[in-house]
Amino acid sequence: MALGDTTRLSLLSRLCEGRPLSISQLTEGTRLTRQGVTKHLAILERAHIVAKRRVGRESQYSVRPESLSEASDYLSRASRQWDQAIARLERLLEE
Amino acid sequence: MALGDTTRLSLLSRLCEGRPLSISQLTEGTRLTRQGVTKHLAILERAHIVAKRRVGRESQYSVRPESLSEASDYLSRASRQWDQAIARLERLLEE
DNA sequence: CATTTGCGCAACCTCCTGGTTGCGTGTGAG
DNA sequence: CTCACACGCAACCAGGAGGTTGCGCAAATG
C-alpha cells in the first residue's frame, strides 16, 4: 500500500503545492537521507501517483492529478477491507 | 492490531461457535504448527479477546463475548484511519 | 580544466511479523 | 509404572519495510 505510509503522504502533500520538486528539495524538511526519500519516491512512482522527469542533473517529481482519484479509490478499498472485517465480526457476534 | 490478521480472525470464528477448544483442536484445520497457533492465541489473549483456561493437560480457549464490541470498536478505528487518509488526500486535491 | 552538486546503484542494517523446530515437563490412560 | 499426549519455552529462520552508507558518474559552475 503505497499511501499507507505517513512519510509518503507528506511528500505527496509537498508535491501537491503544484511546482515540481527535485529529490534534494524534497529531502529538505525531512529528517531522512536523500536515499531514503528516493526510495519513497520510487514507490510513489511505481504506483503511478507521481511522475519523474530528468531536467539537467535534477530529477523533478510532480504529482499526477489524474492519479489522485485512483489513489483515493485505493484508500477506500483499504478502508472497505476493514469494514468487511468488522462485518464478519458482527456476523460472528450474532450467531 | 490483533485482528488485522486473517489467521487470527479465522481462529476467532472457530471459537465463536461456542464451545471452548484446545490448542490442538484449533490447530486441526489450519496448515500451521501447534506453536504457530499458540502464538496467535497468545496475541488474542493479550488483547483480551479470548480467554485461556487450563483443564487437565489441555489449554482451552474461549471467546469473551463482552470483548467483541471492543474488538469491533478497534476495527472501526482502523477503518477510520484510512478514511482520514482519504480525507487528507481529497483536501490536497482541492488546493 | 578542477570542483561542486544532484543523482543512481548496491550493499548493508534494524526491526517487526509470521512461522517452525527442538526440547523439556506435566497430565492422563492402560 | 510406563507411555503417549498436550502443552510451554526458547531459539531460530525468512521476508519485507524503512533507513543509511559508500561509491561512482554526469551535469553545472567558475
CSV table of C-alpha atoms (C1' of nucleotides) in Angstrom, one decimal:
chain,number,residue,atom,x,y,z
A,1,MET,CA,0.0,0.0,0.0
A,2,ALA,CA,1.9,3.0,-1.4
A,3,LEU,CA,-0.2,5.5,0.6
A,4,GLY,CA,-0.2,3.7,3.9
A,5,ASP,CA,3.0,5.5,4.9
A,6,THR,CA,2.9,8.9,6.5
A,7,THR,CA,6.3,9.9,5.1
A,8,ARG,CA,5.0,9.3,1.6
A,9,LEU,CA,1.7,11.1,2.3
A,10,SER,CA,3.7,14.1,3.5
A,11,LEU,CA,6.0,14.0,0.4
A,12,LEU,CA,2.8,13.8,-1.7
A,13,SER,CA,1.4,16.9,0.1
A,14,ARG,CA,4.6,18.8,-0.7
A,15,LEU,CA,4.2,17.9,-4.4
A,16,CYS,CA,0.5,18.9,-4.3
A,17,GLU,CA,1.6,22.5,-3.9
A,18,GLY,CA,2.0,22.5,-7.7
A,19,ARG,CA,5.5,23.0,-8.8
A,20,PRO,CA,7.8,20.1,-9.4
A,21,LEU,CA,10.5,19.5,-6.9
A,22,SER,CA,13.8,17.7,-7.1
A,23,ILE,CA,14.9,15.0,-4.8
A,24,SER,CA,17.2,17.3,-2.9
A,25,GLN,CA,14.4,19.9,-2.4
A,26,LEU,CA,12.1,17.2,-1.2
A,27,THR,CA,14.7,15.9,1.2
A,28,GLU,CA,14.9,19.3,2.9
A,29,GLY,CA,12.3,19.4,5.5
A,30,THR,CA,12.5,15.7,6.3
A,31,ARG,CA,14.9,14.1,8.7
A,32,LEU,CA,15.7,11.4,6.2
A,33,THR,CA,18.6,10.9,3.9
A,34,ARG,CA,18.3,11.7,0.2
A,35,GLN,CA,18.4,8.0,-0.5
A,36,GLY,CA,15.5,7.4,1.9
A,37,VAL,CA,13.5,10.0,0.1
A,38,THR,CA,14.5,8.5,-3.2
A,39,LYS,CA,13.1,5.1,-2.2
A,40,HIS,CA,9.8,6.6,-1.2
A,41,LEU,CA,9.6,8.5,-4.4
A,42,ALA,CA,10.3,5.3,-6.3
A,43,ILE,CA,7.4,3.7,-4.6
A,44,LEU,CA,5.1,6.6,-5.4
A,45,GLU,CA,6.3,6.5,-9.0
A,46,ARG,CA,5.7,2.7,-9.3
A,47,ALA,CA,2.2,3.3,-8.0
A,48,HIS,CA,1.7,5.9,-10.8
A,49,ILE,CA,0.9,8.6,-8.2
A,50,VAL,CA,3.9,10.7,-9.1
A,51,ALA,CA,5.9,11.4,-12.3
A,52,LYS,CA,9.7,11.7,-12.6
A,53,ARG,CA,11.3,13.9,-15.2
A,54,ARG,CA,15.0,14.4,-15.7
A,55,VAL,CA,15.9,18.0,-16.1
A,56,GLY,CA,19.6,18.6,-16.4
A,57,ARG,CA,21.2,16.9,-13.5
A,58,GLU,CA,18.0,17.0,-11.4
A,59,SER,CA,15.1,14.6,-11.2
A,60,GLN,CA,12.0,16.5,-10.8
A,61,TYR,CA,8.9,14.9,-9.4
A,62,SER,CA,5.4,16.1,-9.9
A,63,VAL,CA,2.1,14.8,-8.8
A,64,ARG,CA,-0.2,13.2,-11.4
A,65,PRO,CA,-3.5,14.8,-10.7
A,66,GLU,CA,-5.4,12.2,-12.7
A,67,SER,CA,-4.0,9.6,-10.4
A,68,LEU,CA,-5.3,11.1,-7.2
A,69,SER,CA,-8.8,9.7,-7.8
A,70,GLU,CA,-7.2,6.3,-8.3
A,71,ALA,CA,-5.3,6.8,-5.1
A,72,SER,CA,-8.5,7.7,-3.4
A,73,ASP,CA,-10.1,4.6,-4.7
A,74,TYR,CA,-7.2,2.6,-3.4
A,75,LEU,CA,-7.6,4.0,0.0
A,76,SER,CA,-11.3,3.5,0.1
A,77,ARG,CA,-10.7,-0.2,-0.9
A,78,ALA,CA,-8.4,-0.5,2.0
A,79,SER,CA,-10.9,1.1,4.3
A,80,ARG,CA,-13.5,-1.3,2.9
A,81,GLN,CA,-11.4,-4.3,3.9
A,82,TRP,CA,-11.6,-3.1,7.5
A,83,ASP,CA,-15.3,-2.6,7.2
A,84,GLN,CA,-15.6,-6.2,6.0
A,85,ALA,CA,-13.6,-7.4,8.9
A,86,ILE,CA,-16.0,-5.6,11.2
A,87,ALA,CA,-18.9,-7.0,9.3
A,88,ARG,CA,-17.5,-10.6,9.7
A,89,LEU,CA,-17.0,-10.0,13.4
A,90,GLU,CA,-20.5,-8.7,13.8
A,91,ARG,CA,-21.9,-11.7,12.0
A,92,LEU,CA,-20.0,-13.9,14.4
A,93,LEU,CA,-21.4,-11.9,17.2
A,94,GLU,CA,-25.0,-12.6,16.1
A,95,GLU,CA,-24.5,-16.4,15.9
B,1,MET,CA,-3.6,-4.8,15.6
B,2,ALA,CA,-4.6,-8.1,16.9
B,3,LEU,CA,-7.5,-8.5,14.5
B,4,GLY,CA,-5.6,-7.4,11.4
B,5,ASP,CA,-4.5,-10.9,10.7
B,6,THR,CA,-6.7,-13.3,8.8
B,7,THR,CA,-5.4,-16.4,10.6
B,8,ARG,CA,-6.4,-14.8,13.9
B,9,LEU,CA,-9.8,-13.8,12.6
B,10,SER,CA,-10.4,-17.4,11.4
B,11,LEU,CA,-9.3,-18.8,14.8
B,12,LEU,CA,-11.7,-16.4,16.4
B,13,SER,CA,-14.5,-17.5,14.2
B,14,ARG,CA,-13.8,-21.1,15.2
B,15,LEU,CA,-14.1,-20.1,18.8
B,16,CYS,CA,-17.3,-18.1,18.1
B,17,GLU,CA,-19.1,-21.4,17.5
B,18,GLY,CA,-19.4,-21.5,21.3
B,19,ARG,CA,-17.6,-24.4,22.9
B,20,PRO,CA,-14.1,-23.9,24.1
B,21,LEU,CA,-11.4,-25.5,22.1
B,22,SER,CA,-7.9,-26.7,22.9
B,23,ILE,CA,-4.8,-25.6,21.1
B,24,SER,CA,-4.5,-29.0,19.3
B,25,GLN,CA,-8.2,-28.8,18.2
B,26,LEU,CA,-7.6,-25.3,16.9
B,27,THR,CA,-4.5,-26.4,15.1
B,28,GLU,CA,-6.5,-29.0,13.1
B,29,GLY,CA,-8.0,-27.3,10.1
B,30,THR,CA,-5.0,-24.9,9.7
B,31,ARG,CA,-1.8,-25.5,7.9
B,32,LEU,CA,0.2,-24.2,10.8
B,33,THR,CA,2.1,-25.8,13.5
B,34,ARG,CA,0.7,-26.0,17.0
B,35,GLN,CA,3.3,-23.5,18.0
B,36,GLY,CA,2.2,-21.1,15.3
B,37,VAL,CA,-1.4,-21.3,16.5
B,38,THR,CA,-0.2,-20.9,20.1
B,39,LYS,CA,1.4,-17.6,19.2
B,40,HIS,CA,-1.7,-16.3,17.6
B,41,LEU,CA,-3.8,-17.3,20.6
B,42,ALA,CA,-1.3,-15.6,22.9
B,43,ILE,CA,-1.9,-12.4,20.9
B,44,LEU,CA,-5.6,-12.7,21.1
B,45,GLU,CA,-5.4,-13.4,24.8
B,46,ARG,CA,-3.2,-10.3,25.4
B,47,ALA,CA,-5.8,-8.3,23.5
B,48,HIS,CA,-8.4,-9.7,25.9
B,49,ILE,CA,-10.4,-11.0,23.0
B,50,VAL,CA,-10.1,-14.6,24.1
B,51,ALA,CA,-9.7,-16.4,27.5
B,52,LYS,CA,-7.4,-19.3,28.4
B,53,ARG,CA,-8.3,-21.9,31.0
B,54,ARG,CA,-6.2,-24.9,31.9
B,55,VAL,CA,-8.3,-28.1,32.1
B,56,GLY,CA,-6.2,-31.1,32.9
B,57,ARG,CA,-3.4,-31.2,30.4
B,58,GLU,CA,-5.3,-29.1,27.9
B,59,SER,CA,-5.4,-25.3,27.4
B,60,GLN,CA,-8.9,-24.4,26.5
B,61,TYR,CA,-9.6,-21.2,24.7
B,62,SER,CA,-13.0,-19.5,24.6
B,63,VAL,CA,-14.1,-16.2,23.2
B,64,ARG,CA,-15.0,-13.4,25.5
B,65,PRO,CA,-18.3,-12.1,24.2
B,66,GLU,CA,-18.1,-8.9,26.1
B,67,SER,CA,-14.8,-8.1,24.3
B,68,LEU,CA,-16.2,-8.4,20.8
B,69,SER,CA,-17.8,-5.0,20.9
B,70,GLU,CA,-14.4,-3.6,21.9
B,71,ALA,CA,-12.9,-5.5,19.0
B,72,SER,CA,-15.5,-4.0,16.7
B,73,ASP,CA,-14.6,-0.6,18.0
B,74,TYR,CA,-10.9,-1.3,17.4
B,75,LEU,CA,-11.6,-2.3,13.8
B,76,SER,CA,-13.7,0.7,13.1
B,77,ARG,CA,-11.0,2.9,14.4
B,78,ALA,CA,-8.6,1.2,12.0
B,79,SER,CA,-11.1,1.8,9.2
B,80,ARG,CA,-11.4,5.4,10.2
B,81,GLN,CA,-7.7,5.9,9.9
B,82,TRP,CA,-8.0,5.0,6.2
B,83,ASP,CA,-10.9,7.3,5.9
B,84,GLN,CA,-8.8,10.1,7.3
B,85,ALA,CA,-6.1,9.3,4.8
B,86,ILE,CA,-8.7,9.6,2.1
B,87,ALA,CA,-9.9,12.9,3.5
B,88,ARG,CA,-6.4,14.3,3.7
B,89,LEU,CA,-5.8,13.3,0.1
B,90,GLU,CA,-9.1,14.9,-1.0
B,91,ARG,CA,-8.2,18.1,0.7
B,92,LEU,CA,-4.9,18.1,-1.2
B,93,LEU,CA,-6.8,17.6,-4.3
B,94,GLU,CA,-8.9,20.7,-3.7
B,95,GLU,CA,-5.9,23.0,-3.2
C,1,DC,C1',40.4,22.3,-16.8
C,2,DA,C1',39.0,21.2,-11.5
C,3,DT,C1',35.3,21.3,-8.3
C,4,DT,C1',30.8,21.1,-6.6
C,5,DT,C1',26.2,19.5,-7.0
C,6,DG,C1',22.4,16.1,-7.8
C,7,DC,C1',21.8,11.5,-8.7
C,8,DG,C1',21.6,6.2,-9.2
C,9,DC,C1',23.0,1.8,-7.7
C,10,DA,C1',24.0,-1.6,-4.4
C,11,DA,C1',25.1,-3.3,0.0
C,12,DC,C1',24.0,-3.2,4.5
C,13,DC,C1',21.4,-2.6,8.9
C,14,DT,C1',17.5,-2.9,12.2
C,15,DC,C1',13.0,-4.0,13.5
C,16,DC,C1',8.8,-6.5,13.1
C,17,DT,C1',5.7,-10.3,11.7
C,18,DG,C1',4.6,-14.9,10.8
C,19,DG,C1',6.2,-19.3,11.3
C,20,DT,C1',9.0,-23.6,12.5
C,21,DT,C1',11.9,-26.8,15.2
C,22,DG,C1',13.8,-28.8,19.4
C,23,DC,C1',13.4,-29.9,23.9
C,24,DG,C1',11.6,-30.3,28.5
C,25,DT,C1',7.6,-31.0,31.6
C,26,DG,C1',3.0,-32.1,33.5
C,27,DT,C1',-1.1,-34.9,32.8
C,28,DG,C1',-4.0,-38.8,31.7
C,29,DA,C1',-4.6,-43.6,30.0
C,30,DG,C1',-3.6,-48.5,30.1
D,1,DC,C1',4.7,-47.8,36.4
D,2,DT,C1',5.1,-46.7,31.6
D,3,DC,C1',3.9,-44.4,27.7
D,4,DA,C1',1.7,-41.2,24.8
D,5,DC,C1',-0.4,-36.8,24.5
D,6,DA,C1',-0.9,-31.6,25.2
D,7,DC,C1',1.5,-28.1,26.2
D,8,DG,C1',5.2,-24.1,27.3
D,9,DC,C1',9.6,-22.1,26.4
D,10,DA,C1',13.3,-20.6,23.7
D,11,DA,C1',15.9,-20.4,19.8
D,12,DC,C1',15.9,-19.9,15.2
D,13,DC,C1',14.6,-18.6,10.3
D,14,DA,C1',12.7,-15.9,6.1
D,15,DG,C1',10.8,-12.0,4.3
D,16,DG,C1',9.5,-7.3,4.0
D,17,DA,C1',9.6,-2.3,5.4
D,18,DG,C1',12.1,1.7,6.4
D,19,DG,C1',16.5,3.7,6.5
D,20,DT,C1',21.7,4.7,6.0
D,21,DT,C1',26.3,4.4,4.0
D,22,DG,C1',29.6,4.1,0.3
D,23,DC,C1',30.9,4.8,-4.2
D,24,DG,C1',30.8,6.2,-8.9
D,25,DC,C1',29.0,9.1,-12.7
D,26,DA,C1',27.1,13.0,-15.2
D,27,DA,C1',25.9,17.9,-15.3
D,28,DA,C1',26.6,22.7,-13.9
D,29,DT,C1',29.9,26.1,-12.1
D,30,DG,C1',33.9,29.1,-12.2
